[in-house]
PDB file of C-alpha atoms in Angstrom:
ATOM      1  CA  MET A   1    -120.724  -2.959 133.674  1.00 43.00           C
ATOM      2  CA  GLU A   2    -118.207  -0.859 131.695  1.00 44.00           C
ATOM      3  CA  ARG A   3    -118.668  -3.066 128.819  1.00 42.00           C
ATOM      4  CA  TYR A   4    -122.356  -3.582 128.731  1.00 40.00           C
ATOM      5  CA  LEU A   5    -122.617   0.251 127.980  1.00 36.00           C
ATOM      6  CA  ARG A   6    -119.937   0.289 125.676  1.00 41.00           C
ATOM      7  CA  THR A   7    -121.814  -3.463 123.519  1.00 39.00           C
ATOM      8  CA  ALA A   8    -125.130  -0.839 123.934  1.00 39.00           C
ATOM      9  CA  LEU A   9    -124.319   2.489 123.564  1.00 37.00           C
ATOM     10  CA  VAL A  10    -122.433   1.023 119.000  1.00 38.00           C
ATOM     11  CA  THR A  11    -125.511  -0.998 118.601  1.00 36.00           C
ATOM     12  CA  THR A  12    -127.188   1.831 119.326  1.00 34.00           C
ATOM     13  CA  GLY A  13    -124.747   3.950 116.935  1.00 37.00           C
ATOM     14  CA  ALA A  14    -125.266   1.266 114.315  1.00 35.00           C
ATOM     15  CA  ALA A  15    -129.485   1.298 114.256  1.00 34.00           C
ATOM     16  CA  LEU A  16    -129.293   5.238 114.184  1.00 33.00           C
ATOM     17  CA  ALA A  17    -126.837   5.255 110.826  1.00 34.00           C
ATOM     18  CA  LEU A  18    -128.724   2.427 109.574  1.00 31.00           C
ATOM     19  CA  THR A  19    -131.734   4.051 110.031  1.00 30.00           C
ATOM     20  CA  THR A  20    -130.305   7.128 108.622  1.00 35.00           C
ATOM     21  CA  SER A  21    -129.363   6.255 105.505  1.00 36.00           C
ATOM     22  CA  VAL A  22    -132.350   4.659 104.935  1.00 39.00           C
ATOM     23  CA  ALA A  23    -134.730   7.451 105.260  1.00 52.00           C
ATOM     24  CA  GLY A  24    -135.177   9.028 102.084  1.00 58.00           C
ATOM     25  CA  ALA A  25    -133.655  12.136 100.933  1.00 70.00           C
ATOM     26  CA  THR A  26    -132.875  16.116 103.509  1.00 79.00           C
ATOM     27  CA  ALA A  27    -134.929  18.787 103.432  1.00 93.00           C
ATOM     28  CA  THR A  28    -133.222  22.386 104.224  1.00 95.00           C
ATOM     29  CA  VAL A  29    -136.166  24.904 104.860  1.00 97.00           C
ATOM     30  CA  THR A  30    -135.365  28.906 105.629  1.00 97.00           C
ATOM     31  CA  PHE A  31    -137.842  31.424 105.656  1.00 97.00           C
ATOM     32  CA  THR A  32    -136.610  35.236 103.931  1.00 97.00           C
ATOM     33  CA  GLN A  33    -137.954  37.654 105.703  1.00 96.00           C
ATOM     34  CA  PRO A  34    -140.767  35.980 107.576  1.00 95.00           C
ATOM     35  CA  GLU A  35    -141.506  39.351 109.304  1.00 93.00           C
ATOM     36  CA  LYS A  36    -143.243  40.685 106.326  1.00 95.00           C
ATOM     37  CA  TYR A  37    -144.283  37.628 105.148  1.00 95.00           C
ATOM     38  CA  VAL A  38    -148.387  38.894 104.479  1.00 90.00           C
ATOM     39  CA  ASP A  39    -150.510  36.671 107.193  1.00 89.00           C
ATOM     40  CA  MET A  40    -149.106  35.542 109.488  1.00 90.00           C
ATOM     41  CA  PRO A  41    -150.365  35.433 113.064  1.00 85.00           C
ATOM     42  CA  PHE A  42    -149.404  38.008 115.476  1.00 82.00           C
ATOM     43  CA  ALA A  43    -147.902  36.447 118.932  1.00 85.00           C
ATOM     44  CA  PRO A  44    -143.940  35.787 118.187  1.00 91.00           C
ATOM     45  CA  TRP A  45    -145.134  32.470 119.758  1.00 91.00           C
ATOM     46  CA  GLU A  46    -148.000  31.439 116.803  1.00 89.00           C
ATOM     47  CA  LYS A  47    -145.065  32.588 114.306  1.00 93.00           C
ATOM     48  CA  ALA A  48    -143.203  30.321 115.443  1.00 96.00           C
ATOM     49  CA  VAL A  49    -145.137  26.905 115.613  1.00 95.00           C
ATOM     50  CA  VAL A  50    -146.823  28.059 111.252  1.00 95.00           C
ATOM     51  CA  MET A  51    -143.003  28.501 110.364  1.00 97.00           C
ATOM     52  CA  LYS A  52    -142.215  25.127 112.093  1.00 97.00           C
ATOM     53  CA  ASN A  53    -144.958  22.900 110.880  1.00 97.00           C
ATOM     54  CA  LEU A  54    -143.646  24.144 107.437  1.00 97.00           C
ATOM     55  CA  ARG A  55    -140.425  22.984 108.579  1.00 97.00           C
ATOM     56  CA  GLU A  56    -141.350  20.104 109.467  1.00 97.00           C
ATOM     57  CA  HIS A  57    -143.968  19.137 106.323  1.00 97.00           C
ATOM     58  CA  PHE A  58    -141.294  19.852 103.685  1.00 97.00           C
ATOM     59  CA  ASP A  59    -138.903  17.514 105.459  1.00 96.00           C
ATOM     60  CA  LYS A  60    -141.620  14.764 105.290  1.00 96.00           C
ATOM     61  CA  LEU A  61    -141.965  16.137 101.554  1.00 96.00           C
ATOM     62  CA  GLY A  62    -138.673  15.547 101.903  1.00 95.00           C
ATOM     63  CA  THR A  63    -138.274  12.030 102.635  1.00 94.00           C
ATOM     64  CA  GLN A  64    -140.686  11.022  99.443  1.00 94.00           C
ATOM     65  CA  LEU A  65    -137.924  11.653  96.820  1.00 93.00           C
ATOM     66  CA  PRO A  66    -135.000   8.626  96.351  1.00 92.00           C
ATOM     67  CA  GLN A  67    -132.094   8.460  98.727  1.00 91.00           C
ATOM     68  CA  GLY A  68    -129.143  10.576  97.808  1.00 92.00           C
ATOM     69  CA  GLN A  69    -131.443  13.821  96.654  1.00 94.00           C
ATOM     70  CA  ASP A  70    -132.072  16.732  98.749  1.00 95.00           C
ATOM     71  CA  LEU A  71    -135.287  19.421  98.583  1.00 96.00           C
ATOM     72  CA  LYS A  72    -133.817  22.974  99.221  1.00 97.00           C
ATOM     73  CA  VAL A  73    -137.339  25.560  99.686  1.00 98.00           C
ATOM     74  CA  GLU A  74    -136.241  29.006 100.824  1.00 98.00           C
ATOM     75  CA  VAL A  75    -140.435  30.209 101.907  1.00 98.00           C
ATOM     76  CA  LEU A  76    -139.966  33.470 100.711  1.00 98.00           C
ATOM     77  CA  ASP A  77    -144.224  35.001 101.846  1.00 97.00           C
ATOM     78  CA  ILE A  78    -146.771  33.026 103.543  1.00 96.00           C
ATOM     79  CA  ASP A  79    -150.756  33.723 103.353  1.00 93.00           C
ATOM     80  CA  LEU A  80    -152.554  30.451 104.661  1.00 91.00           C
ATOM     81  CA  ALA A  81    -155.558  30.068 104.751  1.00 87.00           C
ATOM     82  CA  GLY A  82    -158.903  32.500 106.016  1.00 79.00           C
ATOM     83  CA  ARG A  83    -158.337  35.423 107.041  1.00 75.00           C
ATOM     84  CA  ILE A  84    -157.376  36.438 111.205  1.00 68.00           C
ATOM     85  CA  GLU A  85    -159.903  36.912 114.249  1.00 69.00           C
ATOM     86  CA  PRO A  86    -158.120  39.237 116.604  1.00 65.00           C
ATOM     87  CA  ARG A  87    -160.451  38.451 120.482  1.00 66.00           C
ATOM     88  CA  ILE A  88    -159.013  40.769 122.998  1.00 64.00           C
ATOM     89  CA  GLY A  89    -158.693  38.690 126.243  1.00 63.00           C
ATOM     90  CA  MET A  90    -158.043  35.311 124.562  1.00 61.00           C
ATOM     91  CA  SER A  91    -154.726  33.239 124.343  1.00 62.00           C
ATOM     92  CA  HIS A  92    -154.687  33.413 120.252  1.00 61.00           C
ATOM     93  CA  ASP A  93    -156.251  34.854 117.641  1.00 64.00           C
ATOM     94  CA  ILE A  94    -158.778  32.914 116.170  1.00 65.00           C
ATOM     95  CA  ARG A  95    -158.514  32.129 111.891  1.00 62.00           C
ATOM     96  CA  MET A  96    -161.982  32.099 110.330  1.00 58.00           C
ATOM     97  CA  LEU A  97    -161.827  30.484 106.891  1.00 63.00           C
ATOM     98  CA  LYS A  98    -165.353  31.461 104.681  1.00 66.00           C
ATOM     99  CA  GLY A  99    -164.019  29.824 101.125  1.00 64.00           C
ATOM    100  CA  GLY A 100    -163.688  33.182  99.953  1.00 68.00           C
ATOM    101  CA  ALA A 101    -160.753  35.678  98.938  1.00 66.00           C
ATOM    102  CA  ASP A 102    -158.793  33.521 101.848  1.00 80.00           C
ATOM    103  CA  TRP A 103    -157.689  30.795 100.066  1.00 87.00           C
ATOM    104  CA  PRO A 104    -153.680  29.825 101.394  1.00 92.00           C
ATOM    105  CA  ALA A 105    -150.598  30.942  99.883  1.00 94.00           C
ATOM    106  CA  ILE A 106    -146.702  30.639  99.885  1.00 97.00           C
ATOM    107  CA  GLN A 107    -144.247  31.475  97.083  1.00 97.00           C
ATOM    108  CA  LEU A 108    -141.043  29.571  97.844  1.00 97.00           C
ATOM    109  CA  ARG A 109    -138.223  28.769  95.460  1.00 98.00           C
ATOM    110  CA  TYR A 110    -137.188  25.443  95.520  1.00 97.00           C
ATOM    111  CA  ARG A 111    -134.418  23.232  94.372  1.00 96.00           C
ATOM    112  CA  VAL A 112    -133.322  19.193  94.862  1.00 95.00           C
ATOM    113  CA  GLU A 113    -129.759  18.080  94.297  1.00 95.00           C
ATOM    114  CA  ALA A 114    -127.410  14.793  94.165  1.00 94.00           C
ATOM    115  CA  GLN A 115    -123.864  14.945  94.928  1.00 92.00           C
ATOM    116  CA  ASP A 116    -123.923  18.482  94.125  1.00 89.00           C
ATOM    117  CA  LYS A 117    -125.140  18.688  90.957  1.00 95.00           C
ATOM    118  CA  VAL A 118    -128.773  20.072  90.706  1.00 96.00           C
ATOM    119  CA  LEU A 119    -131.784  18.514  89.473  1.00 95.00           C
ATOM    120  CA  LYS A 120    -134.598  20.764  89.261  1.00 95.00           C
ATOM    121  CA  SER A 121    -135.123  24.048  90.889  1.00 96.00           C
ATOM    122  CA  GLY A 122    -137.559  26.888  90.629  1.00 97.00           C
ATOM    123  CA  GLU A 123    -140.357  29.375  91.781  1.00 97.00           C
ATOM    124  CA  ALA A 124    -143.536  28.893  92.631  1.00 96.00           C
ATOM    125  CA  ARG A 125    -146.240  30.275  94.554  1.00 97.00           C
ATOM    126  CA  VAL A 126    -148.560  27.909  94.790  1.00 96.00           C
ATOM    127  CA  SER A 127    -151.974  28.772  96.312  1.00 92.00           C
ATOM    128  CA  ASP A 128    -155.596  26.499  96.461  1.00 89.00           C
ATOM    129  CA  MET A 129    -158.621  28.870  95.933  1.00 87.00           C
ATOM    130  CA  ALA A 130    -160.746  26.099  96.223  1.00 84.00           C
ATOM    131  CA  TYR A 131    -159.112  24.956  99.634  1.00 83.00           C
ATOM    132  CA  LEU A 132    -162.819  24.318 101.151  1.00 84.00           C
ATOM    133  CA  ASN A 133    -164.332  22.440  98.371  1.00 87.00           C
ATOM    134  CA  HIS A 134    -161.640  19.153  98.102  1.00 85.00           C
ATOM    135  CA  PHE A 135    -161.346  16.298  99.885  1.00 89.00           C
ATOM    136  CA  ASN A 136    -158.602  16.392 103.244  1.00 90.00           C
ATOM    137  CA  ARG A 137    -157.279  13.899 104.337  1.00 92.00           C
ATOM    138  CA  TYR A 138    -155.778  16.332 106.822  1.00 94.00           C
ATOM    139  CA  SER A 139    -158.269  15.585 109.935  1.00 92.00           C
ATOM    140  CA  ALA A 140    -159.202  19.233 111.017  1.00 89.00           C
ATOM    141  CA  ASN A 141    -157.323  19.410 113.906  1.00 91.00           C
ATOM    142  CA  GLU A 142    -154.173  19.408 112.228  1.00 92.00           C
ATOM    143  CA  PRO A 143    -152.150  22.250 111.765  1.00 89.00           C
ATOM    144  CA  LEU A 144    -151.839  23.688 108.276  1.00 94.00           C
ATOM    145  CA  ARG A 145    -154.151  21.115 106.997  1.00 93.00           C
ATOM    146  CA  TYR A 146    -154.960  23.134 103.858  1.00 92.00           C
ATOM    147  CA  GLU A 147    -151.892  24.555 103.414  1.00 95.00           C
ATOM    148  CA  LYS A 148    -149.880  21.263 103.949  1.00 96.00           C
ATOM    149  CA  ARG A 149    -152.411  20.120 101.365  1.00 96.00           C
ATOM    150  CA  MET A 150    -151.794  22.346  99.017  1.00 95.00           C
ATOM    151  CA  LEU A 151    -148.540  21.616  98.790  1.00 97.00           C
ATOM    152  CA  ASP A 152    -148.798  17.650  99.103  1.00 96.00           C
ATOM    153  CA  ASP A 153    -150.607  18.703  95.501  1.00 95.00           C
ATOM    154  CA  TRP A 154    -147.489  20.926  94.492  1.00 97.00           C
ATOM    155  CA  PHE A 155    -144.725  18.508  95.159  1.00 96.00           C
ATOM    156  CA  LYS A 156    -146.823  15.348  93.762  1.00 95.00           C
ATOM    157  CA  LYS A 157    -147.160  17.442  90.347  1.00 94.00           C
ATOM    158  CA  VAL A 158    -143.693  19.458  90.229  1.00 93.00           C
ATOM    159  CA  MET A 159    -141.036  16.676  91.406  1.00 87.00           C
ATOM    160  CA  ALA A 160    -143.657  13.984  89.781  1.00 77.00           C
ATOM    161  CA  ASP A 161    -140.191  13.238  87.552  1.00 59.00           C
ATOM    162  CA  GLU A 162    -137.904  12.867  90.429  1.00 52.00           C
ATOM    163  CA  ARG A 163    -139.347   9.949  91.608  1.00 49.00           C
TER     164      ARG A 163
END
Protein backbone atom coordinates (compact mmCIF):
# COMPACT_ATOMS: atom_id res chain seq x y z
CA MET A 1 0.00 0.00 0.00
CA GLU A 2 2.81 2.41 0.91
CA ARG A 3 4.53 1.74 -2.42
CA TYR A 4 1.26 2.47 -4.29
CA LEU A 5 0.83 5.79 -2.46
CA ARG A 6 4.43 6.77 -3.15
CA THR A 7 3.98 6.00 -6.87
CA ALA A 8 0.71 7.93 -6.96
CA LEU A 9 2.33 10.96 -5.30
CA VAL A 10 5.30 10.92 -7.68
CA THR A 11 2.98 10.61 -10.68
CA THR A 12 0.73 13.41 -9.43
CA GLY A 13 3.74 15.63 -8.71
CA ALA A 14 5.13 15.05 -12.20
CA ALA A 15 1.74 15.86 -13.74
CA LEU A 16 1.51 19.09 -11.73
CA ALA A 17 5.05 20.09 -12.70
CA LEU A 18 4.24 19.45 -16.35
CA THR A 19 1.06 21.51 -16.11
CA THR A 20 2.93 24.38 -14.50
CA SER A 21 5.71 24.36 -17.09
CA VAL A 22 3.29 24.19 -20.02
CA ALA A 23 1.06 26.99 -18.75
CA GLY A 24 2.02 30.45 -20.06
CA ALA A 25 3.11 33.39 -18.01
CA THR A 26 2.09 34.27 -14.50
CA ALA A 27 0.32 37.40 -13.32
CA THR A 28 0.83 39.24 -10.07
CA VAL A 29 -1.90 41.72 -9.14
CA THR A 30 -1.84 44.20 -6.28
CA PHE A 31 -4.59 46.61 -5.29
CA THR A 32 -3.17 49.90 -4.02
CA GLN A 33 -5.37 51.63 -1.42
CA PRO A 34 -8.65 49.99 -2.49
CA GLU A 35 -10.50 51.91 0.22
CA LYS A 36 -9.91 55.07 -1.88
CA TYR A 37 -11.18 53.70 -5.21
CA VAL A 38 -13.75 55.91 -6.93
CA ASP A 39 -16.45 53.27 -7.36
CA MET A 40 -16.59 50.00 -5.48
CA PRO A 41 -19.45 48.24 -3.70
CA PHE A 42 -20.10 49.33 -0.11
CA ALA A 43 -20.07 45.91 1.55
CA PRO A 44 -16.56 44.57 2.30
CA TRP A 45 -17.44 41.10 1.00
CA GLU A 46 -18.64 42.60 -2.31
CA LYS A 47 -15.39 44.60 -2.64
CA ALA A 48 -13.45 41.38 -2.05
CA VAL A 49 -15.44 39.64 -4.80
CA VAL A 50 -14.69 42.46 -7.28
CA MET A 51 -10.96 42.28 -6.52
CA LYS A 52 -10.98 38.48 -6.74
CA ASN A 53 -12.70 38.60 -10.15
CA LEU A 54 -10.25 41.19 -11.46
CA ARG A 55 -7.25 39.24 -10.12
CA GLU A 56 -8.51 36.08 -11.84
CA HIS A 57 -9.03 37.97 -15.10
CA PHE A 58 -5.51 39.40 -15.05
CA ASP A 59 -4.26 35.87 -14.35
CA LYS A 60 -6.10 34.71 -17.47
CA LEU A 61 -4.64 37.56 -19.53
CA GLY A 62 -1.16 36.75 -18.24
CA THR A 63 -1.40 33.22 -19.62
CA GLN A 64 -1.58 34.72 -23.12
CA LEU A 65 2.01 35.96 -22.85
CA PRO A 66 4.85 33.72 -24.03
CA GLN A 67 6.34 31.16 -21.67
CA GLY A 68 8.73 32.79 -19.19
CA GLN A 69 7.13 36.23 -19.26
CA ASP A 70 5.31 37.54 -16.21
CA LEU A 71 2.63 40.21 -16.00
CA LYS A 72 2.69 42.48 -12.95
CA VAL A 73 -0.28 44.79 -12.48
CA GLU A 74 -0.84 47.38 -9.79
CA VAL A 75 -4.47 48.55 -9.74
CA LEU A 76 -4.50 52.20 -8.68
CA ASP A 77 -8.19 53.03 -9.07
CA ILE A 78 -11.44 51.39 -10.15
CA ASP A 79 -14.63 52.95 -11.47
CA LEU A 80 -17.03 50.13 -12.32
CA ALA A 81 -19.60 50.28 -15.11
CA GLY A 82 -22.90 51.79 -14.01
CA ARG A 83 -23.76 53.37 -10.69
CA ILE A 84 -24.73 51.81 -7.39
CA GLU A 85 -28.33 52.20 -6.31
CA PRO A 86 -28.48 51.45 -2.57
CA ARG A 87 -31.40 49.26 -1.55
CA ILE A 88 -32.53 49.36 2.05
CA GLY A 89 -33.23 45.91 3.45
CA MET A 90 -31.62 44.03 0.56
CA SER A 91 -28.56 41.81 0.93
CA HIS A 92 -26.63 43.71 -1.74
CA ASP A 93 -26.78 46.93 -3.73
CA ILE A 94 -27.96 47.08 -7.32
CA ARG A 95 -25.75 48.48 -10.06
CA MET A 96 -27.69 50.42 -12.71
CA LEU A 97 -26.22 50.65 -16.22
CA LYS A 98 -27.45 53.62 -18.25
CA GLY A 99 -24.72 54.14 -20.85
CA GLY A 100 -24.21 57.80 -19.95
CA ALA A 101 -21.30 59.05 -17.87
CA ASP A 102 -21.15 55.73 -16.03
CA TRP A 103 -18.59 53.90 -18.16
CA PRO A 104 -16.00 51.58 -16.60
CA ALA A 105 -12.45 52.81 -16.00
CA ILE A 106 -9.44 51.24 -14.30
CA GLN A 107 -6.22 53.10 -13.57
CA LEU A 108 -3.26 50.73 -13.50
CA ARG A 109 0.48 50.39 -13.64
CA TYR A 110 1.85 47.34 -15.46
CA ARG A 111 5.09 45.54 -16.28
CA VAL A 112 5.93 42.55 -18.39
CA GLU A 113 9.10 40.86 -17.19
CA ALA A 114 11.24 37.95 -18.31
CA GLN A 115 14.29 36.73 -16.41
CA ASP A 116 14.33 39.85 -14.18
CA LYS A 117 14.33 42.13 -17.24
CA VAL A 118 11.48 44.58 -17.89
CA LEU A 119 10.22 44.09 -21.44
CA LYS A 120 7.35 46.56 -21.30
CA SER A 121 5.92 48.85 -18.65
CA GLY A 122 3.61 51.78 -18.29
CA GLU A 123 0.67 53.36 -16.60
CA ALA A 124 -2.76 53.45 -18.21
CA ARG A 125 -6.25 54.64 -17.56
CA VAL A 126 -8.24 51.94 -19.31
CA SER A 127 -11.83 52.98 -20.03
CA ASP A 128 -14.71 52.28 -22.40
CA MET A 129 -17.09 55.19 -22.85
CA ALA A 130 -19.30 53.18 -25.22
CA TYR A 131 -19.41 50.04 -23.07
CA LEU A 132 -23.07 49.31 -23.80
CA ASN A 133 -22.66 49.74 -27.57
CA HIS A 134 -20.17 46.92 -28.26
CA PHE A 135 -20.60 43.23 -28.76
CA ASN A 136 -19.61 41.57 -25.49
CA ARG A 137 -18.52 37.93 -25.57
CA TYR A 138 -19.10 37.65 -21.82
CA SER A 139 -22.58 36.56 -20.80
CA ALA A 140 -25.00 38.79 -18.90
CA ASN A 141 -24.39 36.61 -15.82
CA GLU A 142 -20.62 37.15 -15.92
CA PRO A 143 -19.41 39.35 -13.07
CA LEU A 144 -17.64 42.48 -14.36
CA ARG A 145 -18.42 41.64 -17.97
CA TYR A 146 -17.86 45.22 -19.18
CA GLU A 147 -14.62 45.63 -17.25
CA LYS A 148 -13.30 42.28 -18.53
CA ARG A 149 -14.09 43.15 -22.13
CA MET A 150 -12.41 46.54 -21.69
CA LEU A 151 -9.30 44.91 -20.18
CA ASP A 152 -9.22 42.32 -22.99
CA ASP A 153 -9.12 45.14 -25.57
CA TRP A 154 -6.40 47.00 -23.64
CA PHE A 155 -4.30 43.87 -23.28
CA LYS A 156 -4.63 43.04 -26.96
CA LYS A 157 -3.48 46.55 -27.97
CA VAL A 158 -0.69 47.04 -25.45
CA MET A 159 0.74 43.53 -25.38
CA ALA A 160 0.39 42.71 -29.09
CA ASP A 161 4.12 42.83 -29.78
CA GLU A 162 4.96 40.74 -26.67
CA ARG A 163 3.10 37.67 -27.93
